mmCIF file of C-alpha atoms in Angstrom:
data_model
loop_
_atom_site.group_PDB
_atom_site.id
_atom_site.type_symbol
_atom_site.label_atom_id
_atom_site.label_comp_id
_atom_site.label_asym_id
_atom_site.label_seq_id
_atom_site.Cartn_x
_atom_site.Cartn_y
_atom_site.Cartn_z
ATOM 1 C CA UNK A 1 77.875 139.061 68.931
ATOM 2 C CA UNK A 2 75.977 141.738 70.909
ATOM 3 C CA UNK A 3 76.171 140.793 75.292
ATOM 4 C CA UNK A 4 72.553 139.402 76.482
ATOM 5 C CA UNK A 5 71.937 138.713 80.083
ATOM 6 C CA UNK A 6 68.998 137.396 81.465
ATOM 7 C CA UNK A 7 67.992 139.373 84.217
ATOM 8 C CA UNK A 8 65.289 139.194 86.881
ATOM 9 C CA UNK A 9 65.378 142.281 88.813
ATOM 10 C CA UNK A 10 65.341 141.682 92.651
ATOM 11 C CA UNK A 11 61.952 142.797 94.834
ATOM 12 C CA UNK A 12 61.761 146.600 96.191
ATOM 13 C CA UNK A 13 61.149 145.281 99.451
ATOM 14 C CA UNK A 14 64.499 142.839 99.426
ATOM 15 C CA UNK A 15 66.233 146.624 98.281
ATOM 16 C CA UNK A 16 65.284 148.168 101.018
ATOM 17 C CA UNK A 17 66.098 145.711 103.805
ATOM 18 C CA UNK A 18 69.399 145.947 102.575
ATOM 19 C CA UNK A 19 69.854 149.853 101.795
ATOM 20 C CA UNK A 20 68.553 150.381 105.375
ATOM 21 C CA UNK A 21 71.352 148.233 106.808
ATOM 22 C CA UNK A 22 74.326 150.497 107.729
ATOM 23 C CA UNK A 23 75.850 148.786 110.274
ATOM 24 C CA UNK A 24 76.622 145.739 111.758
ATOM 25 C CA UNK A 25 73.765 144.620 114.760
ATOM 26 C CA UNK A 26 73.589 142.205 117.252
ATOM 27 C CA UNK A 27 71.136 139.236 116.509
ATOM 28 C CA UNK A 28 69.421 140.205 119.980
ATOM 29 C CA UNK A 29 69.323 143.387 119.344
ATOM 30 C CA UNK A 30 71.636 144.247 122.196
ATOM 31 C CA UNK A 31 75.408 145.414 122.123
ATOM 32 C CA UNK A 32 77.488 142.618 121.498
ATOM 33 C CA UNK A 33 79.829 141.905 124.551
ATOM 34 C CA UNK A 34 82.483 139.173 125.472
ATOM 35 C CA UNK A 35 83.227 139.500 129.074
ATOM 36 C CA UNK A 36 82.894 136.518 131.012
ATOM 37 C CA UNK A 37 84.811 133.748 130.535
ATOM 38 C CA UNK A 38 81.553 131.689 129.572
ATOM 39 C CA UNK A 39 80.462 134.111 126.651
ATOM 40 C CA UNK A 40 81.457 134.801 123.726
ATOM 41 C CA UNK A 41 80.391 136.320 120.424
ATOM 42 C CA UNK A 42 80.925 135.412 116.564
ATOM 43 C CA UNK A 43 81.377 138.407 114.372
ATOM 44 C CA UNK A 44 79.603 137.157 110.971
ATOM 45 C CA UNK A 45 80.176 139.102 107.185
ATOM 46 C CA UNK A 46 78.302 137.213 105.078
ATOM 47 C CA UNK A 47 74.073 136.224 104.438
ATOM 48 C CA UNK A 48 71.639 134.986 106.348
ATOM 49 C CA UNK A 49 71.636 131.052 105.743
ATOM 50 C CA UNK A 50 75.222 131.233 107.479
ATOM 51 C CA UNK A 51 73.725 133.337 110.254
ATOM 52 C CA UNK A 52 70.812 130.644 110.545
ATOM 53 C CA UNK A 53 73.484 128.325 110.748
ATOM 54 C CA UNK A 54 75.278 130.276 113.438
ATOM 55 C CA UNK A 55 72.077 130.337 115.524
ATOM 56 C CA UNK A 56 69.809 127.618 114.674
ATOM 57 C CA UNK A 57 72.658 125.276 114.618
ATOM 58 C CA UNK A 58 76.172 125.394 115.853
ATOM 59 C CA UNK A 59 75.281 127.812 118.808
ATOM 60 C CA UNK A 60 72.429 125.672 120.253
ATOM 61 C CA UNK A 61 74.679 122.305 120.313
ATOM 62 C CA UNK A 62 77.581 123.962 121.703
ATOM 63 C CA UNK A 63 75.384 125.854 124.443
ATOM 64 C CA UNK A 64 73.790 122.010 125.009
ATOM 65 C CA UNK A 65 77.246 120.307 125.511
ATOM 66 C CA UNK A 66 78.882 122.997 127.792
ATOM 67 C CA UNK A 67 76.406 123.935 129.748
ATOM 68 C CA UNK A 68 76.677 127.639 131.230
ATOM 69 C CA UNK A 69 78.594 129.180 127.758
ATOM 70 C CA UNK A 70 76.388 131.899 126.441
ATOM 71 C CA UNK A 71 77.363 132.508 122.371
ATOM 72 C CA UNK A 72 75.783 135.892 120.555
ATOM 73 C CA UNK A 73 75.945 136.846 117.170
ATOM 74 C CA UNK A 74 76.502 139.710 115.169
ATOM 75 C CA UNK A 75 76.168 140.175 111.957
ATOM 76 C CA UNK A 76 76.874 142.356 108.665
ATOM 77 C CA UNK A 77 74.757 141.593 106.091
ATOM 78 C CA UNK A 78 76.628 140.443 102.695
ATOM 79 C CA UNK A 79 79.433 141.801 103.994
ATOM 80 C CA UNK A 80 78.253 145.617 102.963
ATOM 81 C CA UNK A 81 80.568 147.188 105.611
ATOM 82 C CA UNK A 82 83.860 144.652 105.390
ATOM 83 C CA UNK A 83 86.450 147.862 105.165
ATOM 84 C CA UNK A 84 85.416 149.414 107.859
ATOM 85 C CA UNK A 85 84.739 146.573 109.913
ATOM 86 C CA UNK A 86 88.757 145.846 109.270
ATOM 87 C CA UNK A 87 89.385 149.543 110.295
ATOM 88 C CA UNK A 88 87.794 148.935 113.644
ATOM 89 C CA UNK A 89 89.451 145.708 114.304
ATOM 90 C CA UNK A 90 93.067 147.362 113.384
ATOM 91 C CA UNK A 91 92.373 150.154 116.208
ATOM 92 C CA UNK A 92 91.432 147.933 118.676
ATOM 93 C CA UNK A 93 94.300 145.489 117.909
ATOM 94 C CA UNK A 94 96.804 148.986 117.958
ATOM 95 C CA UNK A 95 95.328 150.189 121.215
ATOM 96 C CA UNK A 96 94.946 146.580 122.657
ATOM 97 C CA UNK A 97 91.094 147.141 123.677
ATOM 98 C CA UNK A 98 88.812 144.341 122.756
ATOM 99 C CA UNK A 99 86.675 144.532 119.132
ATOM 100 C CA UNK A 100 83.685 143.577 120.695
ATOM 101 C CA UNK A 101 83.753 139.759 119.221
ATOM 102 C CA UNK A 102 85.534 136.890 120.211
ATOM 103 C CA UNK A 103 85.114 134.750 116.611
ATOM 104 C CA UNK A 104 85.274 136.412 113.155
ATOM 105 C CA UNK A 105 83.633 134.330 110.180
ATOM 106 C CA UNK A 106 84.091 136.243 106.864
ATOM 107 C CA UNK A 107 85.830 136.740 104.279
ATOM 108 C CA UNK A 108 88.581 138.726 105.049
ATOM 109 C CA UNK A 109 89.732 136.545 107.678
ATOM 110 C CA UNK A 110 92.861 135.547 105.714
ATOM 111 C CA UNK A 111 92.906 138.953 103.732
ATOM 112 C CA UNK A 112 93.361 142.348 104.745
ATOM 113 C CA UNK A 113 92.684 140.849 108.904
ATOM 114 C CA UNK A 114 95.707 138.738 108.203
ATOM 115 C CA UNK A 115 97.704 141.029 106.539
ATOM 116 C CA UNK A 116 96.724 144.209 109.320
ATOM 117 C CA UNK A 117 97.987 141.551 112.258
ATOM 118 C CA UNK A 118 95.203 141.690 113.741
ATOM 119 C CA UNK A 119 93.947 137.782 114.355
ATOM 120 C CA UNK A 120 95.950 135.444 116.828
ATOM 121 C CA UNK A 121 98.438 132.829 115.360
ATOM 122 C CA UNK A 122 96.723 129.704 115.734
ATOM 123 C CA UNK A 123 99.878 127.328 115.353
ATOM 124 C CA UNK A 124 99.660 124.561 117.620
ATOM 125 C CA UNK A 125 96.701 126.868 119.647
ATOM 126 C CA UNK A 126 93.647 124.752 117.889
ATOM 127 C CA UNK A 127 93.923 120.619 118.529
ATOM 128 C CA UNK A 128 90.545 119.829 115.962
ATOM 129 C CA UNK A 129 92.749 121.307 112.316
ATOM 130 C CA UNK A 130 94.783 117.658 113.158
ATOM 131 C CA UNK A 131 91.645 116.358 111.153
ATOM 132 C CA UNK A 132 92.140 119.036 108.674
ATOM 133 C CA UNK A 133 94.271 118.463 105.662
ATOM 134 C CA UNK A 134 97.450 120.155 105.535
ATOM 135 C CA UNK A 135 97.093 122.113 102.443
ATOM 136 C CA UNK A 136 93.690 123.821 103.468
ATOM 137 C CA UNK A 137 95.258 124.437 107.159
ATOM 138 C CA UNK A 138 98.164 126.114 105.174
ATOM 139 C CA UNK A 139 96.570 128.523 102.630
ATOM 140 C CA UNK A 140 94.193 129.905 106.283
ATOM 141 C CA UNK A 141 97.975 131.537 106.442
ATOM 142 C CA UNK A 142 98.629 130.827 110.150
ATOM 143 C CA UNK A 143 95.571 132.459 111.284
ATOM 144 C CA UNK A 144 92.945 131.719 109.366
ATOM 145 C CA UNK A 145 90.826 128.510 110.894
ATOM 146 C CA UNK A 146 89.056 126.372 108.092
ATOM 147 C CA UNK A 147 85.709 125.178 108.928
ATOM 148 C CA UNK A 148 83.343 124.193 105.962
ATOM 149 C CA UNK A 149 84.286 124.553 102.074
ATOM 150 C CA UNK A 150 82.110 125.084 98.882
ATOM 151 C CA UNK A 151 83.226 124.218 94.942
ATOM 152 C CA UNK A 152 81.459 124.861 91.786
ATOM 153 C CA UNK A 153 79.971 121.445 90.496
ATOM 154 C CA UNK A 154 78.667 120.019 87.459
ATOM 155 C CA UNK A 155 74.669 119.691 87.692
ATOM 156 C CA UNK A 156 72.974 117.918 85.549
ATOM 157 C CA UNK A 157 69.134 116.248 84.389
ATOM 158 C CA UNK A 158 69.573 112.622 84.830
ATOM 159 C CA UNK A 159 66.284 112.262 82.659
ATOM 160 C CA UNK A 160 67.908 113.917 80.084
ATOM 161 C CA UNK A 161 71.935 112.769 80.463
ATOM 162 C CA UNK A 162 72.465 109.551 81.421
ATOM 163 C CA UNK A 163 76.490 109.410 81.409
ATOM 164 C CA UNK A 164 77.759 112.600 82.544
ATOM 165 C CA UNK A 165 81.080 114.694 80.884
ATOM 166 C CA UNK A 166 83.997 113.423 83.562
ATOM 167 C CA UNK A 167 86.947 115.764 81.773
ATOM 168 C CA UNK A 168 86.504 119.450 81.214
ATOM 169 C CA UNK A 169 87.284 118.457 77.133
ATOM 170 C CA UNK A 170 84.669 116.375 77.136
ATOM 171 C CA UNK A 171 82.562 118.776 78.773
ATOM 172 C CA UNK A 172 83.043 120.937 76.237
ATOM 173 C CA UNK A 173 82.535 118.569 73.581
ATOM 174 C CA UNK A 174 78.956 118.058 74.971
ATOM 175 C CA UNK A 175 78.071 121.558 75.045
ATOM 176 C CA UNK A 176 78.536 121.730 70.918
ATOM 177 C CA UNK A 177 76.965 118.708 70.573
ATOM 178 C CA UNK A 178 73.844 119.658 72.857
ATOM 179 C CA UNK A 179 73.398 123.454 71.500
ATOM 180 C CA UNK A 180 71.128 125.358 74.193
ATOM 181 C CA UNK A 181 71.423 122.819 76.529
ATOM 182 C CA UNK A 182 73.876 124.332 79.090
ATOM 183 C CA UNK A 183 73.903 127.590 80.787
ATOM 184 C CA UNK A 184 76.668 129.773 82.662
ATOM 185 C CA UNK A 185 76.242 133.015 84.225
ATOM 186 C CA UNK A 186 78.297 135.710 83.360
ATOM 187 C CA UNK A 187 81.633 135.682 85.990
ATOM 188 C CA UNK A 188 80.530 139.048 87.164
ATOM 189 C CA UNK A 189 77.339 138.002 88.618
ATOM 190 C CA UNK A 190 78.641 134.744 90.747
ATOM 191 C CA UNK A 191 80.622 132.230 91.497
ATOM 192 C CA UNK A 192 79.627 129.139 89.450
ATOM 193 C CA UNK A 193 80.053 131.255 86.124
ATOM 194 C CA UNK A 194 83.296 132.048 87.060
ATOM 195 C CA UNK A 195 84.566 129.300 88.084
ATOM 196 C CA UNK A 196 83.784 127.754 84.402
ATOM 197 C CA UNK A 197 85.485 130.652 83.231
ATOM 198 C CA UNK A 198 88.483 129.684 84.830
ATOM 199 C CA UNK A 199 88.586 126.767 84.373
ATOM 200 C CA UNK A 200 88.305 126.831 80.589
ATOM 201 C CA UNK A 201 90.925 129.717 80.589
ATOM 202 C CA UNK A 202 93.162 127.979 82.967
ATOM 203 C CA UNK A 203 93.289 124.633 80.430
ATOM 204 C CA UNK A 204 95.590 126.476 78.716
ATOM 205 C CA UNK A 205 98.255 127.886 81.048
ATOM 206 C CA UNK A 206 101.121 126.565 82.522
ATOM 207 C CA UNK A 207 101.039 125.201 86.173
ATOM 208 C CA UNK A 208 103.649 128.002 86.953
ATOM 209 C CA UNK A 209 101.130 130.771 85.310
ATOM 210 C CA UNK A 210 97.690 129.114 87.104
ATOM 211 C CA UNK A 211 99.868 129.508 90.588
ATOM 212 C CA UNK A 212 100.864 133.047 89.952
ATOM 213 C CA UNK A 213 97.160 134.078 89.381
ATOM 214 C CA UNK A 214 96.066 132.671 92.524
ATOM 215 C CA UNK A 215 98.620 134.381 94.615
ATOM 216 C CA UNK A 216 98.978 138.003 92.997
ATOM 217 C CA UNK A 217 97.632 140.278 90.240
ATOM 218 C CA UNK A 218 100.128 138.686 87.696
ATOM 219 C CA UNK A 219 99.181 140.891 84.451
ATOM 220 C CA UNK A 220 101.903 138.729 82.234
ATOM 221 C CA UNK A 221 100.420 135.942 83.209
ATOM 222 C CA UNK A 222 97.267 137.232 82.371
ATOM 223 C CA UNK A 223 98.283 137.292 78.611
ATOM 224 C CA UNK A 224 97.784 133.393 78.611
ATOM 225 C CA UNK A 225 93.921 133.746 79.014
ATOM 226 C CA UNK A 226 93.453 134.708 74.720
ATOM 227 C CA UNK A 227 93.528 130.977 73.581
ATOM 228 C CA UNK A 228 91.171 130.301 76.813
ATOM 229 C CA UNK A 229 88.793 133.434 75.785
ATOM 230 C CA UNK A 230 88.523 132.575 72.106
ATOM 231 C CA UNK A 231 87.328 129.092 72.842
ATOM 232 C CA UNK A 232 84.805 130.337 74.948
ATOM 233 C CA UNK A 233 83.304 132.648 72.762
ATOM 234 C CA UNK A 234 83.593 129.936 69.841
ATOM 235 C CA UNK A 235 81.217 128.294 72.467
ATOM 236 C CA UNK A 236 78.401 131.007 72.106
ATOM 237 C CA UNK A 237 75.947 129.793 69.874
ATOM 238 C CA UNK A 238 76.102 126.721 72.132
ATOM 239 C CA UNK A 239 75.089 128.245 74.898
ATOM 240 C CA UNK A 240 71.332 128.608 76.311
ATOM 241 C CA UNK A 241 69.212 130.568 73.601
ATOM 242 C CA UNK A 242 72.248 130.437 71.526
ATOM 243 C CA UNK A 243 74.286 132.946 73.628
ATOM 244 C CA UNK A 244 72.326 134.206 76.991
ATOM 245 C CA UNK A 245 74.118 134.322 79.762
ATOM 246 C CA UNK A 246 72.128 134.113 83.178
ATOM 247 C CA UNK A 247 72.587 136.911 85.594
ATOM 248 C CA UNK A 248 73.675 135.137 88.805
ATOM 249 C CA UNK A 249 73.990 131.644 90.772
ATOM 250 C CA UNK A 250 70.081 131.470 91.125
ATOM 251 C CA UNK A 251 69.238 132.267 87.679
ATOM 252 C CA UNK A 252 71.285 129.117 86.665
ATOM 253 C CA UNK A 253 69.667 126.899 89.380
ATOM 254 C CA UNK A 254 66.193 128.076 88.047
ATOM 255 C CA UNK A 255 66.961 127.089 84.375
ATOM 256 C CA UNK A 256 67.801 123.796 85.420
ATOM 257 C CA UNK A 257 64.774 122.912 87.921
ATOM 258 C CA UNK A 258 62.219 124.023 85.141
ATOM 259 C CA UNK A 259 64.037 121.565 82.299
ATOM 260 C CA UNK A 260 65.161 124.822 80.058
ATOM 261 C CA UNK A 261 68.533 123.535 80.101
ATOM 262 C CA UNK A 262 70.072 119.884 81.289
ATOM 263 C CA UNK A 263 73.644 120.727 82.360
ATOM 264 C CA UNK A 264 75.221 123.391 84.120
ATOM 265 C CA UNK A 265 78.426 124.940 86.541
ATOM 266 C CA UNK A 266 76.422 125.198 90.224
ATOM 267 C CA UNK A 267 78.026 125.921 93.994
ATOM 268 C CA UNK A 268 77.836 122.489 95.688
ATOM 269 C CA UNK A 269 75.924 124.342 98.932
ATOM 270 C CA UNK A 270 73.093 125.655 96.774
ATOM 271 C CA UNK A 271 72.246 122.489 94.733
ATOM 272 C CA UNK A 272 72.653 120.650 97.516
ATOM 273 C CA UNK A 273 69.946 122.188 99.282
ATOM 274 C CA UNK A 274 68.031 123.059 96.707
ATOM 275 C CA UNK A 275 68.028 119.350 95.929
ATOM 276 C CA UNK A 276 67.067 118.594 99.400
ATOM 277 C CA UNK A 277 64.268 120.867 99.636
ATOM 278 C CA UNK A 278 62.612 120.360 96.606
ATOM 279 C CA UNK A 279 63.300 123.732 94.741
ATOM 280 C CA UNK A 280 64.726 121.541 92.112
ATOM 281 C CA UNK A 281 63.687 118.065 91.359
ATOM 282 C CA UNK A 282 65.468 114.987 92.482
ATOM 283 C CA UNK A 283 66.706 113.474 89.296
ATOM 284 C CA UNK A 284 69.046 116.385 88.828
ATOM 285 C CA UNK A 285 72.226 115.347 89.948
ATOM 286 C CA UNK A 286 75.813 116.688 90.646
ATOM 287 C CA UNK A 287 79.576 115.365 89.955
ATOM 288 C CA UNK A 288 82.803 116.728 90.156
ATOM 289 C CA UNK A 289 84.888 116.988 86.563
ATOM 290 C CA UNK A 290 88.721 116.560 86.332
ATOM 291 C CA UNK A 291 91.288 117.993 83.771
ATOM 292 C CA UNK A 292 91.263 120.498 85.520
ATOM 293 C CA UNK A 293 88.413 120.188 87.764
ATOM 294 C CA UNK A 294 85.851 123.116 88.950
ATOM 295 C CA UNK A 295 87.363 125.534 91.527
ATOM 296 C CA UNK A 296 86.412 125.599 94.920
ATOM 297 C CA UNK A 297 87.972 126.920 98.436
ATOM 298 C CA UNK A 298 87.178 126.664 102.471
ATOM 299 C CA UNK A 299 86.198 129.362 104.706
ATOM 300 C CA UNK A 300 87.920 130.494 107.563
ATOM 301 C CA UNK A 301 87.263 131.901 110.807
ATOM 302 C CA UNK A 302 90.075 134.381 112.720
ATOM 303 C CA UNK A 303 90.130 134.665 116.671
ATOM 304 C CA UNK A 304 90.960 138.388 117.487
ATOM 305 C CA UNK A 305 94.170 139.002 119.213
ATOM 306 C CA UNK A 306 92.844 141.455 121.474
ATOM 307 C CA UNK A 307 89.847 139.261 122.446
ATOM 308 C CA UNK A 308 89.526 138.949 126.283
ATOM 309 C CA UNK A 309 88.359 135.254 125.877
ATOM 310 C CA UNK A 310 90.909 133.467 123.440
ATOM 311 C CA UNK A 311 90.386 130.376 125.395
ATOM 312 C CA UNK A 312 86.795 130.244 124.918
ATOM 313 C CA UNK A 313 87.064 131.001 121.325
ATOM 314 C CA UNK A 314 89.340 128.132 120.513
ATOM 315 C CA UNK A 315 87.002 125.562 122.554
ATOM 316 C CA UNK A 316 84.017 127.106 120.426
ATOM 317 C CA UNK A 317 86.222 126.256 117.114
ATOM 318 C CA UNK A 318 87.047 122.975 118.335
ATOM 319 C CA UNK A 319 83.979 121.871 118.896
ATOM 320 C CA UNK A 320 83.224 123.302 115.494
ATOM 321 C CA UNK A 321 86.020 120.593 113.773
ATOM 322 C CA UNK A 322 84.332 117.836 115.713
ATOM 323 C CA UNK A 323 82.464 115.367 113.853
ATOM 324 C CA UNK A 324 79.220 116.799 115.862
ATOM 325 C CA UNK A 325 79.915 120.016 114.105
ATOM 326 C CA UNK A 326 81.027 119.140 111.151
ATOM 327 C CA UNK A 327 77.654 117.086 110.735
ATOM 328 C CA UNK A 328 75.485 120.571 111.680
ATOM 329 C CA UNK A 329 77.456 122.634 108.697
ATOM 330 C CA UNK A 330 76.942 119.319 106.527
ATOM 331 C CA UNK A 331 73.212 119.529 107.261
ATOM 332 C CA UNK A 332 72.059 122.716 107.957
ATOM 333 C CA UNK A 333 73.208 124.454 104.471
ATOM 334 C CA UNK A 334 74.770 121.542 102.692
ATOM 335 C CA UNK A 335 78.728 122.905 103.133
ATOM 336 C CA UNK A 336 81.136 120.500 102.563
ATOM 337 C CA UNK A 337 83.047 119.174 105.929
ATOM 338 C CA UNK A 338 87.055 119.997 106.156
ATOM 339 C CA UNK A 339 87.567 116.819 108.375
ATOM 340 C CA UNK A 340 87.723 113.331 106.645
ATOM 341 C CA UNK A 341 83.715 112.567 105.342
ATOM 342 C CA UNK A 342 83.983 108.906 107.152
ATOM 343 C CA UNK A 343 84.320 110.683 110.469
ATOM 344 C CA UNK A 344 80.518 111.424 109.684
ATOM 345 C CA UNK A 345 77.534 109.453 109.801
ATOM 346 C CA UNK A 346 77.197 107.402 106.532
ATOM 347 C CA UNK A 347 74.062 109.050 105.390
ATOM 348 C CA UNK A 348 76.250 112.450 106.025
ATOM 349 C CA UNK A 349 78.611 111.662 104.215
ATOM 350 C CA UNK A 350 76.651 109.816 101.294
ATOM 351 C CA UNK A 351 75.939 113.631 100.320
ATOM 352 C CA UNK A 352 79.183 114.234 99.177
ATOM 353 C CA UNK A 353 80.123 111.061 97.706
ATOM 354 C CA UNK A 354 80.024 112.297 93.662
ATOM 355 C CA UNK A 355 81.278 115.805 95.265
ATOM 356 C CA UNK A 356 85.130 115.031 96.203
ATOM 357 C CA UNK A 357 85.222 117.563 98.875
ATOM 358 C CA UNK A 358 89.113 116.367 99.974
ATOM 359 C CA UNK A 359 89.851 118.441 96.070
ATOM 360 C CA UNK A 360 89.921 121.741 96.204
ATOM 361 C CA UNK A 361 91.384 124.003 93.622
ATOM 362 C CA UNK A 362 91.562 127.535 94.690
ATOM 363 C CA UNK A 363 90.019 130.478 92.365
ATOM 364 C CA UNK A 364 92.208 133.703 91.327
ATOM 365 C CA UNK A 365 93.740 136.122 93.655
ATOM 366 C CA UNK A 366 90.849 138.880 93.802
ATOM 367 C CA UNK A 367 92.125 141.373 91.580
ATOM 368 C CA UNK A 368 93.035 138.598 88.800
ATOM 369 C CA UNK A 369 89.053 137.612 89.396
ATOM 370 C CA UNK A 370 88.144 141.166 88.387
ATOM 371 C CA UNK A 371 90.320 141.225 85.280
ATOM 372 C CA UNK A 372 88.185 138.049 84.075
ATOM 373 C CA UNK A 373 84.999 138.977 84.652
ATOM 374 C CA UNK A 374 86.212 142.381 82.863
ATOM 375 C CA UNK A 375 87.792 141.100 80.125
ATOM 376 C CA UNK A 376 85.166 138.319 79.727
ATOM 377 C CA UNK A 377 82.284 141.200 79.282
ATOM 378 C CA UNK A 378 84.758 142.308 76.477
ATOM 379 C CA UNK A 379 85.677 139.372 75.139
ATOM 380 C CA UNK A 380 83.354 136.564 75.023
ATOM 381 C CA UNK A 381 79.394 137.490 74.219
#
């Protein structure tokens, strides 16, 4: 069967905002600087909802309960300039000169950062991860600091399904049985795909094979995924428009909020919000699936060692793990808390409640990712 995407090309002016970006700026404009031992400033790789949530939420509580701090921002866009950011930080770390940041939120945080030495060992440093379980303290990998989390959930139109798939097999029972009723983008173009993909493929592996694809680029136990791949291109003429394959997160979203299709893989921040500001109607609704459920993982932030205000850094996280600011990431952009949801106001936590934020299962090791999106492309449509 011949690969169709659906594709809705981006706006030329969106293109150029981010072309033009070549470097990481300060949200005031001004170079970012950490001397004092009342300011500091958060590095951010990532978008703009988690800069908005940086500056239009964290930052203005903090600032209001410790009067006289003075937090910054700066920020690189999606992350376009992560390897040389890295670079930088190494330098400074080797020539023990400060990076220019006190707080690092992105991705690499317990990647190539970690692995460079470059972040401070946070072991019995940071007094708000005793709220945090142990496992998602553990895989941060003694320097990483987790703060808010994300999985892939199971969306669906209550108008439409009334007693939602709780097993993956009887998701996928409900997919033949609805044909063009359920939607996936391909794992190339986001997260929510993906994480269907793998969890489908990872069905049929041993616990010993799913754990060495999540903590190398295992090619052996790669092998596994043909029984996983063949049942997902059985699925095909099941699939929206008997075999189209949305290109992206969004795309999916979309599909569901105009009624095309009435079940679908979705990140838990984005239908969350989405939900909550009326992009998508209210009587969709989300759950969690077991047997294996959907994957899903925290993000962490990394304190630099080099950073002439460690102190400050580590107050600014801890007030971060507190139920006050726990309760801004909850709100502002739906992410899930890492501290126990009934340390948060009920109507918090009654966000969550069909989410299961306490289980996360981790996706695959980044070059195992790329290998299944690849061999998906090949393989599946």
């Amino acid at each position: 069967m011949k690969k169709r995407v659906l594709s809705i090309p981006l706006g030329l002016a969106a293109a150029a905002v981010a072309l033009a970006a070549c470097a990481p700026v300060s949200s005031t404009g001004a170079p970012a600087s950490s001397a004092g031992a009342t300011s500091l400033t958060v590095f951010i790789s990532g978008d703009t909802n988690v800069q908005d949530l940086w500056e239009k939420g964290i930052i203005p509580a903090y600032e209001s309960a410790h009067p006289g701090a003075s937090v910054r921002t700066t920020i690189d866009l999606h992350g376009e300039h992560d390897q040389q950011t890295v670079a930088k930080l190494v330098t400074a770390t080797k020539a023990g000169d400060a990076p220019g940041y006190d707080l690092v939120d992105a991705g690499f945080v317990t990647g190539s950062a970690t692995e460079a030495g470059t972040l401070l060992d946070i072991d019995g440093k940071v007094s708000g991860l005793s709220d945090v379980p142990a496992a998602t303290v553990k895989a941060g990998k003694g320097t990483g600091i987790p703060y808010r989390a994300s999985s892939v959930l199971l969306a669906y139109d209550s108008t439409k399904v009334q007693t939602p798939p709780k097993t993956l097999d009887e998701l996928l029972a409900w997919i033949q049985a609805n044909p063009g009723k359920f939607a996936y983008n391909s794992p190339a173009t986001g997260g929510s795909g993906g994480a269907f993909v793998t969890t489908v493929l990872d069905s049929y592996l041993s616990d010993a094979e799913q754990q060495a694809l999540r903590t190398g680029h295992d090619t052996a136990a790669e092998a596994g995924w043909a029984k996983g791949f063949d049942r997902l291109k059985q699925l095909g003429s099941s699939m929206y428009q008997s075999g189209v394959y949305p290109n992206g997160n969004t795309q999916v979203i979309d599909l569901l909020g105009t009624g095309a299709i009435s079940m679908a893989p979705v990140w838990s921040d984005q239908i969350m919000t989405s939900v909550k500001n009326g992009l998508i109607p209210k009587t969709v609704k989300y759950t969690q699936i077991s047997g294996p459920s959907f994957t899903g993982s925290a993000s962490y932030l990394g304190i630099p060692k080099t950073s002439k205000n460690t102190a400050g850094a580590i107050d600014l996280v801890n007030f971060v793990l507190s139920p006050a600011g726990q309760r801004i990431i909850a709100e502002k952009i739906s992410g899930y808390p890492v501290i126990d949801v009934k340390k948060l106001p009920e109507e918090t936590a009654k966000t969550f409640a069909d989410a299961d934020p306490s289980a996360l299962r981790p996706s695959y090791f980044a070059e195992v990712s790329g290998d299944m999106a690849d061999q998906w492309d090949s393989r599946v449509p």
